[in-house]
mmCIF file of C-alpha atoms and ligand atoms in Angstrom:
data_model
loop_
_atom_site.group_PDB
_atom_site.id
_atom_site.type_symbol
_atom_site.label_atom_id
_atom_site.label_comp_id
_atom_site.label_asym_id
_atom_site.label_seq_id
_atom_site.Cartn_x
_atom_site.Cartn_y
_atom_site.Cartn_z
ATOM 1 C CA MET A 1 50.835 -23.172 4.735
ATOM 2 C CA THR A 2 51.677 -24.566 1.326
ATOM 3 C CA SER A 3 50.200 -27.477 -0.603
ATOM 4 C CA ALA A 4 52.218 -30.680 -0.396
ATOM 5 C CA LEU A 5 51.178 -31.629 -3.943
ATOM 6 C CA PRO A 6 51.979 -28.944 -6.531
ATOM 7 C CA GLU A 7 48.899 -29.655 -8.587
ATOM 8 C CA PHE A 8 46.463 -29.069 -5.704
ATOM 9 C CA ASP A 9 45.224 -25.768 -7.139
ATOM 10 C CA GLY A 10 44.477 -27.442 -10.463
ATOM 11 C CA TRP A 11 42.685 -30.314 -8.709
ATOM 12 C CA LEU A 12 40.564 -27.856 -6.722
ATOM 13 C CA ARG A 13 39.718 -25.852 -9.847
ATOM 14 C CA ALA A 14 38.728 -29.052 -11.646
ATOM 15 C CA THR A 15 36.597 -30.064 -8.649
ATOM 16 C CA VAL A 16 34.787 -26.724 -8.681
ATOM 17 C CA GLU A 17 34.133 -27.013 -12.437
ATOM 18 C CA ARG A 18 33.069 -30.645 -12.227
ATOM 19 C CA THR A 19 30.642 -30.084 -9.331
ATOM 20 C CA THR A 20 29.245 -26.904 -10.861
ATOM 21 C CA ALA A 21 28.595 -28.806 -14.111
ATOM 22 C CA VAL A 22 26.752 -31.566 -12.210
ATOM 23 C CA LEU A 23 24.675 -28.932 -10.382
ATOM 24 C CA ASP A 24 23.953 -27.087 -13.628
ATOM 25 C CA GLU A 25 22.650 -30.320 -15.138
ATOM 26 C CA LEU A 26 20.516 -31.142 -12.080
ATOM 27 C CA LEU A 27 18.832 -27.780 -11.650
ATOM 28 C CA PRO A 28 15.760 -27.215 -13.848
ATOM 29 C CA GLN A 29 16.315 -24.723 -16.675
ATOM 30 C CA PRO A 30 13.960 -21.742 -16.242
ATOM 31 C CA ALA A 31 13.373 -21.534 -19.986
ATOM 32 C CA GLU A 32 12.225 -25.144 -20.089
ATOM 33 C CA SER A 33 10.192 -25.619 -16.935
ATOM 34 C CA ASP A 34 7.729 -23.662 -14.804
ATOM 35 C CA PRO A 35 7.803 -21.953 -12.355
ATOM 36 C CA VAL A 36 10.370 -19.905 -14.249
ATOM 37 C CA GLN A 37 11.221 -17.404 -11.499
ATOM 38 C CA LEU A 38 11.580 -20.090 -8.831
ATOM 39 C CA HIS A 39 13.985 -22.049 -11.008
ATOM 40 C CA ALA A 40 15.935 -18.894 -11.822
ATOM 41 C CA ALA A 41 16.231 -18.135 -8.088
ATOM 42 C CA MET A 42 17.422 -21.694 -7.366
ATOM 43 C CA ARG A 43 20.091 -21.420 -10.044
ATOM 44 C CA HIS A 44 21.216 -18.039 -8.718
ATOM 45 C CA ALA A 45 21.556 -19.564 -5.238
ATOM 46 C CA VAL A 46 23.562 -22.586 -6.337
ATOM 47 C CA LEU A 47 25.594 -21.644 -9.402
ATOM 48 C CA GLY A 48 27.280 -18.503 -8.036
ATOM 49 C CA PRO A 49 31.043 -18.624 -7.482
ATOM 50 C CA GLY A 50 31.188 -20.677 -4.267
ATOM 51 C CA LYS A 51 34.415 -22.320 -3.185
ATOM 52 C CA ARG A 52 32.754 -25.787 -3.273
ATOM 53 C CA VAL A 53 34.769 -26.802 -0.221
ATOM 54 C CA ARG A 54 32.133 -29.322 0.852
ATOM 55 C CA ALA A 55 32.127 -30.967 -2.577
ATOM 56 C CA ALA A 56 35.922 -31.122 -2.479
ATOM 57 C CA LEU A 57 35.768 -32.806 0.933
ATOM 58 C CA VAL A 58 33.351 -35.455 -0.408
ATOM 59 C CA LEU A 59 35.589 -36.191 -3.400
ATOM 60 C CA ALA A 60 38.839 -36.157 -1.402
ATOM 61 C CA ALA A 61 37.371 -38.431 1.293
ATOM 62 C CA GLY A 62 36.151 -40.738 -1.482
ATOM 63 C CA GLU A 63 39.654 -40.809 -2.944
ATOM 64 C CA ALA A 64 41.101 -41.596 0.506
ATOM 65 C CA SER A 65 38.664 -44.459 1.125
ATOM 66 C CA ARG A 66 38.216 -46.282 -2.182
ATOM 67 C CA SER A 67 38.124 -49.984 -1.408
ATOM 68 C CA ALA A 68 38.547 -52.767 -3.930
ATOM 69 C CA GLY A 69 35.512 -53.677 -6.010
ATOM 70 C CA GLY A 70 33.096 -51.771 -8.207
ATOM 71 C CA PRO A 71 34.029 -49.984 -11.427
ATOM 72 C CA PRO A 72 35.828 -46.690 -10.639
ATOM 73 C CA ASP A 73 33.785 -44.625 -13.098
ATOM 74 C CA VAL A 74 30.521 -45.749 -11.448
ATOM 75 C CA LEU A 75 31.939 -44.726 -8.070
ATOM 76 C CA ASP A 76 32.915 -41.351 -9.549
ATOM 77 C CA VAL A 77 29.291 -40.762 -10.580
ATOM 78 C CA ALA A 78 28.117 -41.609 -7.052
ATOM 79 C CA LEU A 79 30.694 -39.311 -5.468
ATOM 80 C CA ASP A 80 29.693 -36.499 -7.854
ATOM 81 C CA ASN A 81 26.065 -36.953 -6.764
ATOM 82 C CA ALA A 82 27.028 -36.850 -3.091
ATOM 83 C CA ALA A 83 29.179 -33.751 -3.682
ATOM 84 C CA ALA A 84 26.300 -32.000 -5.473
ATOM 85 C CA ALA A 85 23.854 -32.978 -2.706
ATOM 86 C CA VAL A 86 25.893 -31.320 0.067
ATOM 87 C CA GLU A 87 26.359 -28.201 -2.068
ATOM 88 C CA LEU A 88 22.563 -27.995 -2.571
ATOM 89 C CA ILE A 89 21.951 -28.172 1.185
ATOM 90 C CA HIS A 90 24.718 -25.623 1.769
ATOM 91 C CA ALA A 91 23.270 -23.247 -0.855
ATOM 92 C CA TYR A 92 19.794 -23.468 0.698
ATOM 93 C CA SER A 93 21.244 -22.681 4.142
ATOM 94 C CA LEU A 94 22.975 -19.576 2.786
ATOM 95 C CA VAL A 95 19.784 -18.343 1.081
ATOM 96 C CA HIS A 96 17.789 -18.704 4.296
ATOM 97 C CA ASP A 97 20.605 -17.334 6.461
ATOM 98 C CA ASP A 98 20.677 -14.163 4.324
ATOM 99 C CA LEU A 99 16.908 -13.509 4.652
ATOM 100 C CA PRO A 100 15.698 -10.377 6.492
ATOM 101 C CA CYS A 101 14.389 -12.554 9.361
ATOM 102 C CA MET A 102 17.927 -13.939 9.871
ATOM 103 C CA ASP A 103 21.075 -11.983 8.945
ATOM 104 C CA ASP A 104 19.386 -9.683 6.410
ATOM 105 C CA ASP A 105 22.347 -9.617 4.055
ATOM 106 C CA ASP A 106 22.655 -7.946 0.640
ATOM 107 C CA LEU A 107 25.744 -9.669 -0.706
ATOM 108 C CA ARG A 108 26.656 -13.323 -1.110
ATOM 109 C CA ARG A 109 29.398 -14.791 -3.303
ATOM 110 C CA GLY A 110 30.013 -11.273 -4.579
ATOM 111 C CA GLN A 111 26.448 -11.010 -5.923
ATOM 112 C CA PRO A 112 23.106 -9.733 -4.619
ATOM 113 C CA THR A 113 21.544 -12.246 -2.230
ATOM 114 C CA VAL A 114 18.616 -14.265 -3.596
ATOM 115 C CA HIS A 115 15.977 -12.244 -1.731
ATOM 116 C CA ARG A 116 17.509 -8.968 -2.981
ATOM 117 C CA ARG A 117 17.230 -10.163 -6.564
ATOM 118 C CA TYR A 118 14.032 -12.271 -6.493
ATOM 119 C CA GLY A 119 12.162 -11.100 -3.387
ATOM 120 C CA GLU A 120 11.768 -12.681 0.009
ATOM 121 C CA ALA A 121 9.008 -15.178 -0.754
ATOM 122 C CA LEU A 122 10.832 -16.671 -3.753
ATOM 123 C CA ALA A 123 14.102 -16.798 -1.805
ATOM 124 C CA MET A 124 12.420 -18.796 0.924
ATOM 125 C CA LEU A 125 10.822 -21.132 -1.612
ATOM 126 C CA ALA A 126 14.057 -21.531 -3.575
ATOM 127 C CA GLY A 127 15.798 -22.650 -0.372
ATOM 128 C CA ASP A 128 12.912 -25.014 0.378
ATOM 129 C CA ALA A 129 13.071 -26.556 -3.096
ATOM 130 C CA LEU A 130 16.828 -27.131 -2.941
ATOM 131 C CA GLN A 131 16.446 -29.494 0.011
ATOM 132 C CA PRO A 132 14.377 -32.258 -1.665
ATOM 133 C CA LEU A 133 16.558 -31.886 -4.754
ATOM 134 C CA ALA A 134 19.584 -32.774 -2.607
ATOM 135 C CA PHE A 135 17.984 -35.982 -1.376
ATOM 136 C CA ALA A 136 16.770 -36.871 -4.874
ATOM 137 C CA CYS A 137 20.367 -36.476 -5.987
ATOM 138 C CA LEU A 138 21.585 -38.928 -3.326
ATOM 139 C CA ALA A 139 18.828 -41.368 -4.275
ATOM 140 C CA GLN A 140 20.260 -41.493 -7.814
ATOM 141 C CA MET A 141 23.681 -42.751 -6.687
ATOM 142 C CA PRO A 142 24.565 -45.970 -8.572
ATOM 143 C CA ILE A 143 25.767 -47.830 -5.462
ATOM 144 C CA ALA A 144 24.350 -50.527 -3.171
ATOM 145 C CA PRO A 145 20.925 -49.438 -1.836
ATOM 146 C CA ALA A 146 22.099 -49.963 1.772
ATOM 147 C CA LEU A 147 24.841 -47.371 1.209
ATOM 148 C CA VAL A 148 22.342 -44.945 -0.335
ATOM 149 C CA VAL A 149 20.195 -45.264 2.800
ATOM 150 C CA GLN A 150 23.245 -44.608 5.017
ATOM 151 C CA ALA A 151 24.108 -41.553 2.942
ATOM 152 C CA VAL A 152 20.552 -40.182 3.150
ATOM 153 C CA GLN A 153 20.499 -40.695 6.935
ATOM 154 C CA LEU A 154 23.872 -38.996 7.308
ATOM 155 C CA LEU A 155 22.903 -35.912 5.331
ATOM 156 C CA ALA A 156 19.423 -35.662 6.892
ATOM 157 C CA ARG A 157 20.868 -35.776 10.412
ATOM 158 C CA ALA A 158 23.582 -33.228 9.617
ATOM 159 C CA ALA A 159 21.110 -30.791 8.066
ATOM 160 C CA GLY A 160 18.290 -31.131 10.601
ATOM 161 C CA SER A 161 17.402 -29.949 14.101
ATOM 162 C CA GLN A 162 20.297 -31.837 15.690
ATOM 163 C CA GLY A 163 22.701 -30.430 13.141
ATOM 164 C CA MET A 164 22.747 -27.314 10.974
ATOM 165 C CA VAL A 165 19.197 -26.049 11.556
ATOM 166 C CA GLY A 166 19.479 -26.715 15.295
ATOM 167 C CA GLY A 167 22.760 -24.787 15.404
ATOM 168 C CA GLN A 168 21.141 -21.895 13.585
ATOM 169 C CA ALA A 169 18.277 -21.897 16.131
ATOM 170 C CA ILE A 170 20.793 -21.747 18.997
ATOM 171 C CA ASP A 171 22.628 -18.939 17.179
ATOM 172 C CA CYS A 172 19.388 -16.939 16.772
ATOM 173 C CA ALA A 173 18.539 -17.437 20.449
ATOM 174 C CA HIS A 174 21.932 -16.159 21.601
ATOM 175 C CA THR A 175 22.240 -13.024 19.512
ATOM 176 C CA GLY A 176 23.198 -10.228 21.888
ATOM 177 C CA HIS A 177 24.230 -12.674 24.654
ATOM 178 C CA ALA A 178 27.717 -13.888 25.569
ATOM 179 C CA MET A 179 28.350 -17.658 25.436
ATOM 180 C CA SER A 180 30.834 -19.948 27.151
ATOM 181 C CA VAL A 181 33.520 -21.432 24.897
ATOM 182 C CA ALA A 182 31.928 -24.890 25.283
ATOM 183 C CA ALA A 183 28.474 -23.617 24.280
ATOM 184 C CA LEU A 184 29.944 -21.693 21.340
ATOM 185 C CA GLN A 185 31.813 -24.797 20.196
ATOM 186 C CA GLN A 186 28.647 -26.927 20.412
ATOM 187 C CA MET A 187 26.633 -24.348 18.468
ATOM 188 C CA HIS A 188 29.247 -24.164 15.704
ATOM 189 C CA ARG A 189 29.704 -27.907 15.587
ATOM 190 C CA MET A 190 26.006 -28.075 14.738
ATOM 191 C CA LYS A 191 25.567 -24.953 12.591
ATOM 192 C CA THR A 192 28.636 -25.127 10.365
ATOM 193 C CA GLY A 193 30.542 -28.244 11.420
ATOM 194 C CA ALA A 194 27.761 -30.801 10.915
ATOM 195 C CA LEU A 195 27.527 -30.324 7.142
ATOM 196 C CA LEU A 196 31.294 -30.206 6.687
ATOM 197 C CA GLU A 197 31.625 -33.361 8.792
ATOM 198 C CA ALA A 198 28.871 -35.027 6.780
ATOM 199 C CA SER A 199 30.714 -34.143 3.553
ATOM 200 C CA VAL A 200 33.792 -36.070 4.667
ATOM 201 C CA LEU A 201 31.787 -39.006 6.010
ATOM 202 C CA LEU A 202 29.631 -39.181 2.867
ATOM 203 C CA GLY A 203 32.754 -39.564 0.745
ATOM 204 C CA GLY A 204 33.801 -42.443 3.012
ATOM 205 C CA VAL A 205 30.394 -44.158 2.990
ATOM 206 C CA VAL A 206 29.956 -43.892 -0.774
ATOM 207 C CA ALA A 207 33.465 -45.207 -1.461
ATOM 208 C CA GLY A 208 33.075 -48.103 1.009
ATOM 209 C CA ALA A 209 35.671 -46.948 3.570
ATOM 210 C CA SER A 210 37.105 -49.550 5.962
ATOM 211 C CA SER A 211 36.352 -49.100 9.660
ATOM 212 C CA THR A 212 39.926 -47.839 10.256
ATOM 213 C CA ALA A 213 39.482 -45.281 7.503
ATOM 214 C CA ARG A 214 36.083 -44.218 8.891
ATOM 215 C CA THR A 215 37.571 -43.629 12.345
ATOM 216 C CA GLY A 216 40.285 -41.404 10.853
ATOM 217 C CA LEU A 217 37.750 -39.568 8.695
ATOM 218 C CA GLU A 218 35.508 -38.894 11.699
ATOM 219 C CA ALA A 219 38.326 -37.299 13.723
ATOM 220 C CA TYR A 220 39.512 -35.292 10.693
ATOM 221 C CA ALA A 221 35.942 -34.151 9.953
ATOM 222 C CA LEU A 222 35.322 -32.994 13.508
ATOM 223 C CA ALA A 223 38.512 -30.907 13.604
ATOM 224 C CA MET A 224 37.952 -29.402 10.143
ATOM 225 C CA GLY A 225 34.278 -28.627 10.828
ATOM 226 C CA LEU A 226 35.282 -26.538 13.832
ATOM 227 C CA ALA A 227 38.327 -25.029 12.131
ATOM 228 C CA PHE A 228 36.207 -23.754 9.247
ATOM 229 C CA GLN A 229 34.108 -21.643 11.598
ATOM 230 C CA VAL A 230 37.144 -20.337 13.518
ATOM 231 C CA VAL A 231 38.580 -19.120 10.186
ATOM 232 C CA ASP A 232 35.223 -17.586 9.271
ATOM 233 C CA ASP A 233 35.078 -15.673 12.551
ATOM 234 C CA ILE A 234 38.667 -14.450 12.115
ATOM 235 C CA LEU A 235 37.944 -13.340 8.534
ATOM 236 C CA ASP A 236 34.822 -11.518 9.704
ATOM 237 C CA VAL A 237 37.098 -9.117 11.611
ATOM 238 C CA THR A 238 40.201 -9.150 9.388
ATOM 239 C CA GLY A 239 38.721 -9.544 5.860
ATOM 240 C CA ASN A 240 37.127 -7.122 3.406
ATOM 241 C CA ALA A 241 34.055 -7.339 1.178
ATOM 242 C CA ASP A 242 36.109 -7.640 -2.037
ATOM 243 C CA THR A 243 37.956 -10.783 -0.973
ATOM 244 C CA LEU A 244 35.124 -12.265 1.119
ATOM 245 C CA GLY A 245 32.305 -11.711 -1.394
ATOM 246 C CA LYS A 246 30.029 -10.931 1.572
ATOM 247 C CA THR A 247 29.687 -8.187 4.150
ATOM 248 C CA PRO A 248 32.464 -8.341 6.799
ATOM 249 C CA GLY A 249 31.886 -7.222 10.410
ATOM 250 C CA LYS A 250 28.318 -8.548 10.241
ATOM 251 C CA ASP A 251 28.613 -10.798 13.302
ATOM 252 C CA ALA A 252 29.782 -7.988 15.557
ATOM 253 C CA ALA A 253 27.112 -5.640 14.144
ATOM 254 C CA LEU A 254 24.422 -8.232 14.937
ATOM 255 C CA GLY A 255 25.828 -8.868 18.430
ATOM 256 C CA LYS A 256 26.567 -12.537 17.633
ATOM 257 C CA PRO A 257 28.972 -14.407 19.867
ATOM 258 C CA THR A 258 31.981 -15.610 17.811
ATOM 259 C CA TYR A 259 35.331 -17.259 18.503
ATOM 260 C CA VAL A 260 37.000 -13.857 18.239
ATOM 261 C CA SER A 261 34.526 -12.121 20.579
ATOM 262 C CA THR A 262 34.754 -15.039 23.042
ATOM 263 C CA LEU A 263 38.462 -15.968 22.902
ATOM 264 C CA GLY A 264 40.119 -12.941 21.308
ATOM 265 C CA LEU A 265 42.049 -12.958 18.022
ATOM 266 C CA ALA A 266 45.334 -14.447 19.269
ATOM 267 C CA GLU A 267 43.682 -17.344 21.089
ATOM 268 C CA SER A 268 41.386 -18.003 18.123
ATOM 269 C CA ARG A 269 44.498 -18.296 15.936
ATOM 270 C CA SER A 270 46.146 -20.718 18.322
ATOM 271 C CA LEU A 271 42.943 -22.827 18.515
ATOM 272 C CA LEU A 272 43.030 -22.940 14.720
ATOM 273 C CA ALA A 273 46.621 -24.208 14.688
ATOM 274 C CA SER A 274 45.716 -26.922 17.176
ATOM 275 C CA LEU A 275 42.670 -28.042 15.134
ATOM 276 C CA HIS A 276 44.891 -28.191 12.061
ATOM 277 C CA ASP A 277 47.328 -30.471 13.908
ATOM 278 C CA GLN A 278 44.453 -32.693 15.043
ATOM 279 C CA ALA A 279 43.129 -32.961 11.489
ATOM 280 C CA GLN A 280 46.536 -33.912 10.098
ATOM 281 C CA ALA A 281 47.153 -36.479 12.863
ATOM 282 C CA ALA A 282 43.756 -38.096 12.233
ATOM 283 C CA LEU A 283 44.756 -38.847 8.648
ATOM 284 C CA LEU A 284 47.947 -40.772 9.493
ATOM 285 C CA PRO A 285 46.256 -44.223 9.394
ATOM 286 C CA LEU A 286 44.917 -43.482 5.898
ATOM 287 C CA GLY A 287 48.406 -43.074 4.407
ATOM 288 C CA PRO A 288 49.171 -41.400 1.067
ATOM 289 C CA ALA A 289 45.606 -41.901 -0.246
ATOM 290 C CA ALA A 290 44.554 -39.069 2.085
ATOM 291 C CA GLY A 291 46.859 -36.546 0.352
ATOM 292 C CA ARG A 292 43.998 -34.386 -0.933
ATOM 293 C CA LEU A 293 42.350 -34.282 2.487
ATOM 294 C CA ARG A 294 45.659 -33.104 3.978
ATOM 295 C CA GLU A 295 45.911 -30.366 1.386
ATOM 296 C CA LEU A 296 42.290 -29.386 1.903
ATOM 297 C CA SER A 297 42.930 -28.836 5.591
ATOM 298 C CA ASP A 298 45.849 -26.531 4.664
ATOM 299 C CA PHE A 299 43.592 -24.736 2.184
ATOM 300 C CA ILE A 300 40.652 -24.323 4.584
ATOM 301 C CA ILE A 301 42.879 -23.026 7.352
ATOM 302 C CA GLY A 302 44.850 -20.683 5.107
ATOM 303 C CA ARG A 303 41.854 -19.331 3.139
ATOM 304 C CA SER A 304 41.224 -15.604 2.806
ATOM 305 C CA SER A 305 37.650 -15.776 1.427
HETATM 306 C C1 GRG B 1 19.371 -20.839 7.833
HETATM 307 C C2 GRG B 1 18.871 -23.316 8.069
HETATM 308 C C3 GRG B 1 19.828 -22.211 8.098
HETATM 309 C C4 GRG B 1 21.095 -22.496 8.361
HETATM 310 C C5 GRG B 1 22.144 -21.514 8.272
HETATM 311 C C6 GRG B 1 25.532 -22.451 7.618
HETATM 312 C C7 GRG B 1 24.544 -21.508 8.118
HETATM 313 C C8 GRG B 1 23.387 -22.103 8.799
HETATM 314 C C9 GRG B 1 24.611 -20.205 7.932
HETATM 315 C C10 GRG B 1 25.713 -19.546 7.268
HETATM 316 C C11 GRG B 1 26.225 -18.480 8.144
HETATM 317 C C12 GRG B 1 27.654 -18.404 7.966
HETATM 318 C C13 GRG B 1 28.145 -17.382 7.013
HETATM 319 C C14 GRG B 1 28.416 -19.254 8.668
HETATM 320 C C15 GRG B 1 29.855 -19.248 8.585
HETATM 321 C C16 GRG B 1 30.405 -20.448 7.928
HETATM 322 C C17 GRG B 1 29.876 -20.601 6.570
HETATM 323 C C18 GRG B 1 28.859 -21.648 6.403
HETATM 324 C C19 GRG B 1 30.320 -19.838 5.583
HETATM 325 C C20 GRG B 1 29.891 -19.957 4.187
HETATM 326 O O1 GRG B 1 30.441 -21.107 3.609
HETATM 327 P P1 GRG B 1 31.544 -21.016 2.461
HETATM 328 O O2 GRG B 1 32.609 -20.042 2.864
HETATM 329 O O3 GRG B 1 30.680 -20.390 1.293
HETATM 330 O O4 GRG B 1 31.985 -22.396 2.122
HETATM 331 P P2 GRG B 1 30.817 -20.566 -0.299
HETATM 332 O O5 GRG B 1 30.099 -19.354 -0.845
HETATM 333 O O6 GRG B 1 32.262 -20.578 -0.686
HETATM 334 O O7 GRG B 1 30.103 -21.832 -0.652
#
């Protein structure tokens, strides 16, 4: 699948740089503030070479939903804050997911996991500290207070026991047990999909999306949230450590139910194609302003890392 807009790669690179710069600014500098090791561990968790897909979804959804009113540069600051906030929650989830009590992984983003480099206790605390930082970041958005509250509620729900953490709990409980396709889908909608969905919806809320735009964004977000995990499960059996930046084959080794173990590779690929179609169809009412979201769905579905 190719990008409709030739400059998509450049836009994505700029998004990664822009979000990483915002995160760099937000995170305490170890040399300047105690506890030095905790701050170093937080920076290691967040500033590694992530794809920043969630940040890109926030910014692209913001671009698709901008309504009249409000200075554009002020809105850009708010969208940057929202993008950084979801990346902080995502980074914390990866740190905790890699811990010995969860997946016990050595490699993340091509680097040693946080607990391998800083020890288990600091890795847990670094993940803990990233969560309030994310909400502080949302609280700083220069937009109407009612929208800030909506954004905080959205992210809190997506990250909590009815979203990402709940999905992880279901995942832990089912290791070594087969799952029905419906149960697998529900688990992944919570574990991985909820934060990706929230990224899209946050962009819409912050940019003041119309109700038509919000409906389109919701359907797009649902399809892309699921698609992301289907790709991840396919890459876990077809990818290698060099391109993935993490250990492949881990799910099978841990006895975790995945789309590939439940549906097989061919059916997982056809589910992916159907989710891609659903995502593209959902964007039709948003018109050309949703160009970046369209390209992001191509990118997420075609990714190899
Ligand atoms: C431990 C509270 C807690 C939650 C963990 C998201 C999650 C829940 C665990 C991650 C497990 C995992 C690898 C899931 C597959 C999908 C996924 C989230 C992959 C990693 O996201 P990418 O590919 O990572 O966007 P980068 O490094 O590019 O940011």
